[in-house]
Amino acid sequence: MDSMKVNSLQTSYLLEEVWGIGRARKMLPSPMLRPLVTWKDVCRTFLMILSHLPPQSLSDVSLVSHMFHTLVTTPHAWRIGFSRFFKGSRALPVSDKDKVDSDDGLDALRSERRFFARLTPLASWRSEYIIRIRLLHSLARGKPAEIEMQDGHGSSRVSGSHNANAQVTYSSNLITTVNHLHATFGSGLNNNLSRFIHGADETGSASLSDPRDKRVNKWGFADVQGFSNFTEQFPGDARYGLDAGNVVGVPNSMDVSHPYGLVYAEGYPGGIVYFRAVEEKRGRNLALLLDVSLPELGIPQLNGLETICSVWIAKASNIPDISGGLVGILTGSSHGIVSSYSLGTSSLRERRLERGELTARWVLSPGVPIIAITIDDCFSLKRRADHRVWAVVLNALGEVFHLTDFPVRPAISRAIRLDERRLECLAWETGRTVCWANLEPTRRTARPDPYHEFNVDGSYSPRTSWNGMNLNKAQIIAETRDIEMFIRQKPEYFRQICENWDMRQRLEVDFASSDENGAGEGVIVIGCGLEEGQSVTIRKFTRCKIFDGQDDELANVRGSQCLIEPNDPVPVLPPVDHMSTNTDQPTWSFKRSTKDVQSSEANVIEEWRTAELQLGGPKSVQIATSALDLSTFALLTASEDPLLSMTGSSAASSPYSSPMEQTHLVNSADIPGQRGRLMAVGTKTGTIIIWNIRATAPRNSGSDGIINPIRLIYTDSPEICSLALSALYLVHGGTDGLVQAWDPLASTMEPIRTLNSRASSRARSRLMQSEASARGAGINLFAAGAVCLDPDPTVLRGMVSLGTHLRYWSYSTSAADQFKGNKRRRRRSERGNNQGGERFMGTRRGALKELITDEKFELERERKNRRKEQQRLAGRFGLDLLGPEANDDELLAYATLLSKEAAVKDAQRRESESSISGDNESSGEIVSNHADSVPPPIHDNDADMAEAIRQSLEEVQYAPKVIDFGAPSATSTVTDHAYPIRYAKSKRKSPSASPPQKRGSRRAGSGPDIAAKADDLELALRLSLEEGEEGATNGRGKAKVGK
């Protein structure tokens, strides 16, 4: 309670300053309670209450009174409301959340800060809260964006959203899965202009397309190349230098760039490097290493063929322009050599360079492959003046090398013709003009060798020196000999003397991270754990500059300033000690003067501090892919940030257009999101883990920090194969074709939108079977191979590859452009109706009542049909005999009872039939005496003849027995007549003919009765014959009569 006491005079002064003297006296509590209740407590209570309101209601509250206006117009209420709506690390499970959050209670948890990249240049907590929610709603709604079309007269018109498609799917005309995407999104007046390049590294082919007309350019299809891979050239050998370790082989590598083209390298010894520019229809092979040995110039002798393990091509003109055209393409080989090539000449450059011309070479880790290359495509002259890192490479032992300066080609006479040998020598000489620095924490670790079995120390590795070391000729020769010795070694040798050999590591670099001394770049090395016996390790290395004579502890104290300054205007939030004290988040501020930053580089000590990224919940996982936030404001350094610099150099803002005061521009705590940047990794179990990689670096290089995840996403995909991240949302693609958009700040635990549904269950089962086989899945044409998003987070568009097809989406953001409005949206017309606009064509309430009546009639008709169907089923199957409350067991018992009764009746019927058949045997002799007089059974009679016989028999059955037609005796047969009868075969069976009765089915009578029946039958036959003869005489008979 003592910590909550303040001087009542100070509280009275604050209230008088805000509301005036009269209102302040009314609002102050009684003198007994003044020492216990403070103005800070009142503000804290109101802020917690207001934070529960939605953004629109929170804006309306400012109109209630001066007090509410004062509270709402400050960023504290919006910041707490933002943290309440976007849960962040609060969405983690309890076991993981306890590791991330401090134990300061519920209030501290709710006031926890959120770290992200903001959406707009001059963002505040209020604008960030409102715009972010509306953009997420627009993404979930999926309304097509309006497209500006050009007519024939050059003027523009806006095409309505009902005429456009939010998603467009078309073929890339490639034959294998597309796993490389790059795009140039328009901005400003050309915002609707988007061009894509897509490549498949399985075949080394790529194509260009425009999603607006779903047309694929013919570029690249005329130049068909037959590339090979390591499996074809070296069957049976393991890749990545494993098993025997005599050869280095990797999958073929590719990189694409829409402005410049593609570069492709075969991943086996002696493989080529292929480059094709966008302006050319056919490509070319880049120069490989030549057998040139000049130890006095630092050029080593290379024995054996090298394998190209990594490639990079420029995505923008920044690096080629600043380097003078010397750096446009970079390759890393199995010999540990990095080579640079030119993208061609430019009218602004003094020297003419050919496309694909070799410009520089460096030996960074002889014998150890260079497996990853990352370049800062947003590098500028200002960053170069600050000596910031622009190139980072990684080798198979986990060593990281970086470069802060650009090579310079020595001056040569234009009259000298440069052949391949001279270009090779010139490239080695150019490479010695800059120095690649090694990150000391990543230096290779030697295996324990207590018996001194190895000839060299496993932690030692030579590399190419630079001219600034001022080595003499003998030292250069000795250095070159050491390099030659290491290059001749096989991968097995380095696996024996060194630890942590892994050629499947991944490299991510945050070039825009900044601290108060002009450094702060972050390098993240990801051990994917894909090989047997390896575990996932993710380490971040932060570059720090310490000025000579500056106390390190004092620098950390200066860097850990409070979120709220003592002179901040009221109302204020609780001090930092009452809030979340998560050590993962940055608390530095930009209060260092410009003179200190421009101090001499000789007085600066550079060191790299290490932090480990924890996985959180998942254990024993394997990382399949990774991605960084590539939105616009995540790629800006502190000196380029319009909210921090305000020097007029920013194209987004100026000091005169900023709505914030100048005193608030120097504190990073006032920036929404604290200039955070997110990184995500996808695992082989369908889980996505997200961190804020701009967390606070450790206080010194001797201790390692810990960075905990801020979000775990469990997807429905069996494996994550592609990821893309922006300041607003994250898009993942799975091996089953499922593509979904998520909110990394956890405003909802469900996906915001599903961009593509997963493949059929049959396809998924086949995919699982193929993955379980020894050969693996091979080429998966269902997988989402690559994802590309617009760097502007306020524009909802992007592209994903689905096998060989491409899906482009562009959603409307009109909902985010409006703040308030009570105008109802216009309804669309009914399907098949030519009338546009209003849904009801009647007047006022009449049309609505008619619609309600029609709906009631339809419901009643459906109810009647349903009742009739139930009655029919009940009458046929007896479903309602036991009542509607009967369950399945009762119905089954009833059916069993009916079956038993039917079985008893069948047994009784069979017994009666057997007794009747016994009686018929006694009268068998009588029946046999008259068998000859009965005509043979008629099987194929005409329909009319059969009907006549039936009617005759019925008449004779009831006729008197005294009539005599002079018929022959009963002993005579039908064959005794003078006229033989032939019956025609019937084409169809008579429907009225009764089925033949079974002999003995009726009880036989006495002897006279049987004779009388035989006489009746003969009489009927005679009558039928006479009628047939009369019909034949008159031409109407149907029977055929012959002798």
PDB file of N, CA and C in Angstrom, residues 186-239:
ATOM      1  N   GLY A 186       3.641  -3.515 -58.123  1.00  0.00           N
ATOM      2  CA  GLY A 186       3.578  -2.090 -58.389  1.00  0.00           C
ATOM      3  C   GLY A 186       3.274  -1.303 -57.136  1.00  0.00           C
ATOM      4  N   SER A 187       3.608  -0.035 -57.164  1.00  0.00           N
ATOM      5  CA  SER A 187       3.336   0.867 -56.042  1.00  0.00           C
ATOM      6  C   SER A 187       2.963   2.223 -56.609  1.00  0.00           C
ATOM      7  N   GLY A 188       2.228   2.969 -55.819  1.00  0.00           N
ATOM      8  CA  GLY A 188       1.811   4.296 -56.270  1.00  0.00           C
ATOM      9  C   GLY A 188       0.810   4.221 -57.394  1.00  0.00           C
ATOM     10  N   LEU A 189       1.123   4.899 -58.515  1.00  0.00           N
ATOM     11  CA  LEU A 189       0.216   4.896 -59.653  1.00  0.00           C
ATOM     12  C   LEU A 189       0.184   3.542 -60.350  1.00  0.00           C
ATOM     13  N   ASN A 190       1.229   2.742 -60.210  1.00  0.00           N
ATOM     14  CA  ASN A 190       1.278   1.419 -60.830  1.00  0.00           C
ATOM     15  C   ASN A 190       1.002   0.316 -59.809  1.00  0.00           C
ATOM     16  N   ASN A 191       0.067   0.592 -58.904  1.00  0.00           N
ATOM     17  CA  ASN A 191      -0.203  -0.361 -57.839  1.00  0.00           C
ATOM     18  C   ASN A 191      -0.796  -1.656 -58.361  1.00  0.00           C
ATOM     19  N   ASN A 192      -1.493  -1.609 -59.484  1.00  0.00           N
ATOM     20  CA  ASN A 192      -2.118  -2.800 -60.035  1.00  0.00           C
ATOM     21  C   ASN A 192      -1.174  -3.627 -60.893  1.00  0.00           C
ATOM     22  N   LEU A 193       0.048  -3.181 -61.081  1.00  0.00           N
ATOM     23  CA  LEU A 193       0.996  -3.865 -61.947  1.00  0.00           C
ATOM     24  C   LEU A 193       1.764  -4.895 -61.132  1.00  0.00           C
ATOM     25  N   SER A 194       1.609  -6.160 -61.454  1.00  0.00           N
ATOM     26  CA  SER A 194       2.316  -7.250 -60.781  1.00  0.00           C
ATOM     27  C   SER A 194       2.846  -8.205 -61.835  1.00  0.00           C
ATOM     28  N   ARG A 195       4.108  -8.531 -61.741  1.00  0.00           N
ATOM     29  CA  ARG A 195       4.739  -9.463 -62.660  1.00  0.00           C
ATOM     30  C   ARG A 195       5.466 -10.517 -61.844  1.00  0.00           C
ATOM     31  N   PHE A 196       5.396 -11.759 -62.302  1.00  0.00           N
ATOM     32  CA  PHE A 196       5.957 -12.877 -61.549  1.00  0.00           C
ATOM     33  C   PHE A 196       6.904 -13.676 -62.426  1.00  0.00           C
ATOM     34  N   ILE A 197       7.910 -14.244 -61.766  1.00  0.00           N
ATOM     35  CA  ILE A 197       8.776 -15.241 -62.371  1.00  0.00           C
ATOM     36  C   ILE A 197       8.723 -16.471 -61.482  1.00  0.00           C
ATOM     37  N   HIS A 198       8.602 -17.647 -62.096  1.00  0.00           N
ATOM     38  CA  HIS A 198       8.443 -18.876 -61.347  1.00  0.00           C
ATOM     39  C   HIS A 198       9.347 -19.932 -61.965  1.00  0.00           C
ATOM     40  N   GLY A 199      10.044 -20.664 -61.111  1.00  0.00           N
ATOM     41  CA  GLY A 199      10.995 -21.649 -61.589  1.00  0.00           C
ATOM     42  C   GLY A 199      10.861 -22.967 -60.854  1.00  0.00           C
ATOM     43  N   ALA A 200      11.286 -24.031 -61.520  1.00  0.00           N
ATOM     44  CA  ALA A 200      11.289 -25.380 -60.967  1.00  0.00           C
ATOM     45  C   ALA A 200      12.719 -25.900 -60.997  1.00  0.00           C
ATOM     46  N   ASP A 201      13.306 -26.121 -59.821  1.00  0.00           N
ATOM     47  CA  ASP A 201      14.712 -26.523 -59.780  1.00  0.00           C
ATOM     48  C   ASP A 201      14.924 -27.977 -60.175  1.00  0.00           C
ATOM     49  N   GLU A 202      13.850 -28.753 -60.338  1.00  0.00           N
ATOM     50  CA  GLU A 202      14.016 -30.136 -60.765  1.00  0.00           C
ATOM     51  C   GLU A 202      14.482 -30.214 -62.214  1.00  0.00           C
ATOM     52  N   THR A 203      13.991 -29.307 -63.049  1.00  0.00           N
ATOM     53  CA  THR A 203      14.368 -29.281 -64.467  1.00  0.00           C
ATOM     54  C   THR A 203      15.171 -28.055 -64.850  1.00  0.00           C
ATOM     55  N   GLY A 204      15.307 -27.076 -63.965  1.00  0.00           N
ATOM     56  CA  GLY A 204      16.067 -25.872 -64.288  1.00  0.00           C
ATOM     57  C   GLY A 204      15.363 -24.932 -65.229  1.00  0.00           C
ATOM     58  N   SER A 205      14.046 -24.985 -65.307  1.00  0.00           N
ATOM     59  CA  SER A 205      13.283 -24.132 -66.210  1.00  0.00           C
ATOM     60  C   SER A 205      12.503 -23.107 -65.414  1.00  0.00           C
ATOM     61  N   ALA A 206      12.183 -21.994 -66.074  1.00  0.00           N
ATOM     62  CA  ALA A 206      11.439 -20.906 -65.443  1.00  0.00           C
ATOM     63  C   ALA A 206      10.604 -20.217 -66.508  1.00  0.00           C
ATOM     64  N   SER A 207       9.599 -19.460 -66.056  1.00  0.00           N
ATOM     65  CA  SER A 207       8.707 -18.738 -66.965  1.00  0.00           C
ATOM     66  C   SER A 207       8.246 -17.460 -66.298  1.00  0.00           C
ATOM     67  N   LEU A 208       7.755 -16.537 -67.114  1.00  0.00           N
ATOM     68  CA  LEU A 208       7.220 -15.253 -66.663  1.00  0.00           C
ATOM     69  C   LEU A 208       5.718 -15.234 -66.923  1.00  0.00           C
ATOM     70  N   SER A 209       4.978 -14.505 -66.080  1.00  0.00           N
ATOM     71  CA  SER A 209       3.531 -14.447 -66.260  1.00  0.00           C
ATOM     72  C   SER A 209       2.984 -13.148 -65.708  1.00  0.00           C
ATOM     73  N   ASP A 210       1.800 -12.806 -66.203  1.00  0.00           N
ATOM     74  CA  ASP A 210       1.024 -11.658 -65.732  1.00  0.00           C
ATOM     75  C   ASP A 210      -0.315 -12.194 -65.251  1.00  0.00           C
ATOM     76  N   PRO A 211      -0.622 -12.122 -63.956  1.00  0.00           N
ATOM     77  CA  PRO A 211      -1.871 -12.729 -63.463  1.00  0.00           C
ATOM     78  C   PRO A 211      -3.127 -12.013 -63.925  1.00  0.00           C
ATOM     79  N   ARG A 212      -3.019 -10.786 -64.421  1.00  0.00           N
ATOM     80  CA  ARG A 212      -4.228 -10.083 -64.840  1.00  0.00           C
ATOM     81  C   ARG A 212      -4.866 -10.722 -66.060  1.00  0.00           C
ATOM     82  N   ASP A 213      -4.066 -11.169 -67.015  1.00  0.00           N
ATOM     83  CA  ASP A 213      -4.624 -11.826 -68.202  1.00  0.00           C
ATOM     84  C   ASP A 213      -4.323 -13.323 -68.228  1.00  0.00           C
ATOM     85  N   LYS A 214      -3.748 -13.856 -67.112  1.00  0.00           N
ATOM     86  CA  LYS A 214      -3.466 -15.291 -66.995  1.00  0.00           C
ATOM     87  C   LYS A 214      -2.650 -15.801 -68.181  1.00  0.00           C
ATOM     88  N   ARG A 215      -1.676 -15.023 -68.574  1.00  0.00           N
ATOM     89  CA  ARG A 215      -0.865 -15.368 -69.730  1.00  0.00           C
ATOM     90  C   ARG A 215       0.573 -15.593 -69.303  1.00  0.00           C
ATOM     91  N   VAL A 216       1.144 -16.663 -69.795  1.00  0.00           N
ATOM     92  CA  VAL A 216       2.534 -16.996 -69.523  1.00  0.00           C
ATOM     93  C   VAL A 216       3.381 -16.580 -70.706  1.00  0.00           C
ATOM     94  N   ASN A 217       4.432 -15.841 -70.419  1.00  0.00           N
ATOM     95  CA  ASN A 217       5.321 -15.362 -71.470  1.00  0.00           C
ATOM     96  C   ASN A 217       6.086 -16.523 -72.105  1.00  0.00           C
ATOM     97  N   LYS A 218       6.492 -16.345 -73.339  1.00  0.00           N
ATOM     98  CA  LYS A 218       7.242 -17.374 -74.052  1.00  0.00           C
ATOM     99  C   LYS A 218       8.717 -17.381 -73.676  1.00  0.00           C
ATOM    100  N   TRP A 219       9.111 -16.487 -72.792  1.00  0.00           N
ATOM    101  CA  TRP A 219      10.513 -16.410 -72.394  1.00  0.00           C
ATOM    102  C   TRP A 219      10.958 -17.717 -71.739  1.00  0.00           C
ATOM    103  N   GLY A 220      12.060 -18.243 -72.221  1.00  0.00           N
ATOM    104  CA  GLY A 220      12.652 -19.422 -71.627  1.00  0.00           C
ATOM    105  C   GLY A 220      12.284 -20.729 -72.286  1.00  0.00           C
ATOM    106  N   PHE A 221      11.169 -20.790 -73.013  1.00  0.00           N
ATOM    107  CA  PHE A 221      10.760 -22.060 -73.600  1.00  0.00           C
ATOM    108  C   PHE A 221      11.515 -22.364 -74.895  1.00  0.00           C
ATOM    109  N   ALA A 222      12.103 -21.356 -75.503  1.00  0.00           N
ATOM    110  CA  ALA A 222      12.879 -21.601 -76.715  1.00  0.00           C
ATOM    111  C   ALA A 222      14.266 -22.136 -76.412  1.00  0.00           C
ATOM    112  N   ASP A 223      14.729 -21.946 -75.171  1.00  0.00           N
ATOM    113  CA  ASP A 223      16.065 -22.391 -74.781  1.00  0.00           C
ATOM    114  C   ASP A 223      15.922 -23.605 -73.864  1.00  0.00           C
ATOM    115  N   VAL A 224      15.843 -24.769 -74.449  1.00  0.00           N
ATOM    116  CA  VAL A 224      15.649 -26.004 -73.701  1.00  0.00           C
ATOM    117  C   VAL A 224      17.019 -26.575 -73.353  1.00  0.00           C
ATOM    118  N   GLN A 225      17.234 -26.775 -72.062  1.00  0.00           N
ATOM    119  CA  GLN A 225      18.511 -27.297 -71.586  1.00  0.00           C
ATOM    120  C   GLN A 225      18.295 -28.653 -70.932  1.00  0.00           C
ATOM    121  N   GLY A 226      19.193 -29.567 -71.204  1.00  0.00           N
ATOM    122  CA  GLY A 226      19.123 -30.889 -70.583  1.00  0.00           C
ATOM    123  C   GLY A 226      20.072 -30.977 -69.411  1.00  0.00           C
ATOM    124  N   PHE A 227      19.633 -30.565 -68.235  1.00  0.00           N
ATOM    125  CA  PHE A 227      20.488 -30.576 -67.058  1.00  0.00           C
ATOM    126  C   PHE A 227      20.488 -31.960 -66.420  1.00  0.00           C
ATOM    127  N   SER A 228      21.563 -32.245 -65.722  1.00  0.00           N
ATOM    128  CA  SER A 228      21.708 -33.497 -65.007  1.00  0.00           C
ATOM    129  C   SER A 228      21.809 -33.209 -63.511  1.00  0.00           C
ATOM    130  N   ASN A 229      21.711 -34.269 -62.703  1.00  0.00           N
ATOM    131  CA  ASN A 229      21.802 -34.093 -61.264  1.00  0.00           C
ATOM    132  C   ASN A 229      22.777 -35.107 -60.677  1.00  0.00           C
ATOM    133  N   PHE A 230      22.977 -35.018 -59.371  1.00  0.00           N
ATOM    134  CA  PHE A 230      23.983 -35.844 -58.710  1.00  0.00           C
ATOM    135  C   PHE A 230      23.603 -37.317 -58.731  1.00  0.00           C
ATOM    136  N   THR A 231      22.319 -37.632 -58.577  1.00  0.00           N
ATOM    137  CA  THR A 231      21.890 -39.034 -58.555  1.00  0.00           C
ATOM    138  C   THR A 231      22.154 -39.714 -59.880  1.00  0.00           C
ATOM    139  N   GLU A 232      22.025 -39.008 -60.985  1.00  0.00           N
ATOM    140  CA  GLU A 232      22.277 -39.593 -62.294  1.00  0.00           C
ATOM    141  C   GLU A 232      23.765 -39.765 -62.570  1.00  0.00           C
ATOM    142  N   GLN A 233      24.552 -38.819 -62.114  1.00  0.00           N
ATOM    143  CA  GLN A 233      25.985 -38.879 -62.393  1.00  0.00           C
ATOM    144  C   GLN A 233      26.738 -39.800 -61.437  1.00  0.00           C
ATOM    145  N   PHE A 234      26.270 -39.884 -60.200  1.00  0.00           N
ATOM    146  CA  PHE A 234      26.940 -40.704 -59.188  1.00  0.00           C
ATOM    147  C   PHE A 234      25.910 -41.604 -58.511  1.00  0.00           C
ATOM    148  N   PRO A 235      25.416 -42.595 -59.216  1.00  0.00           N
ATOM    149  CA  PRO A 235      24.417 -43.482 -58.601  1.00  0.00           C
ATOM    150  C   PRO A 235      25.023 -44.299 -57.474  1.00  0.00           C
ATOM    151  N   GLY A 236      24.286 -44.360 -56.383  1.00  0.00           N
ATOM    152  CA  GLY A 236      24.746 -45.129 -55.233  1.00  0.00           C
ATOM    153  C   GLY A 236      25.494 -44.329 -54.201  1.00  0.00           C
ATOM    154  N   ASP A 237      26.003 -43.139 -54.531  1.00  0.00           N
ATOM    155  CA  ASP A 237      26.723 -42.308 -53.566  1.00  0.00           C
ATOM    156  C   ASP A 237      25.749 -41.443 -52.783  1.00  0.00           C
ATOM    157  N   ALA A 238      26.044 -41.249 -51.522  1.00  0.00           N
ATOM    158  CA  ALA A 238      25.202 -40.422 -50.661  1.00  0.00           C
ATOM    159  C   ALA A 238      25.500 -38.950 -50.905  1.00  0.00           C
ATOM    160  N   ARG A 239      24.451 -38.147 -50.777  1.00  0.00           N
ATOM    161  CA  ARG A 239      24.604 -36.712 -50.938  1.00  0.00           C
ATOM    162  C   ARG A 239      25.075 -36.068 -49.636  1.00  0.00           C
TER     163      ARG A 239
END
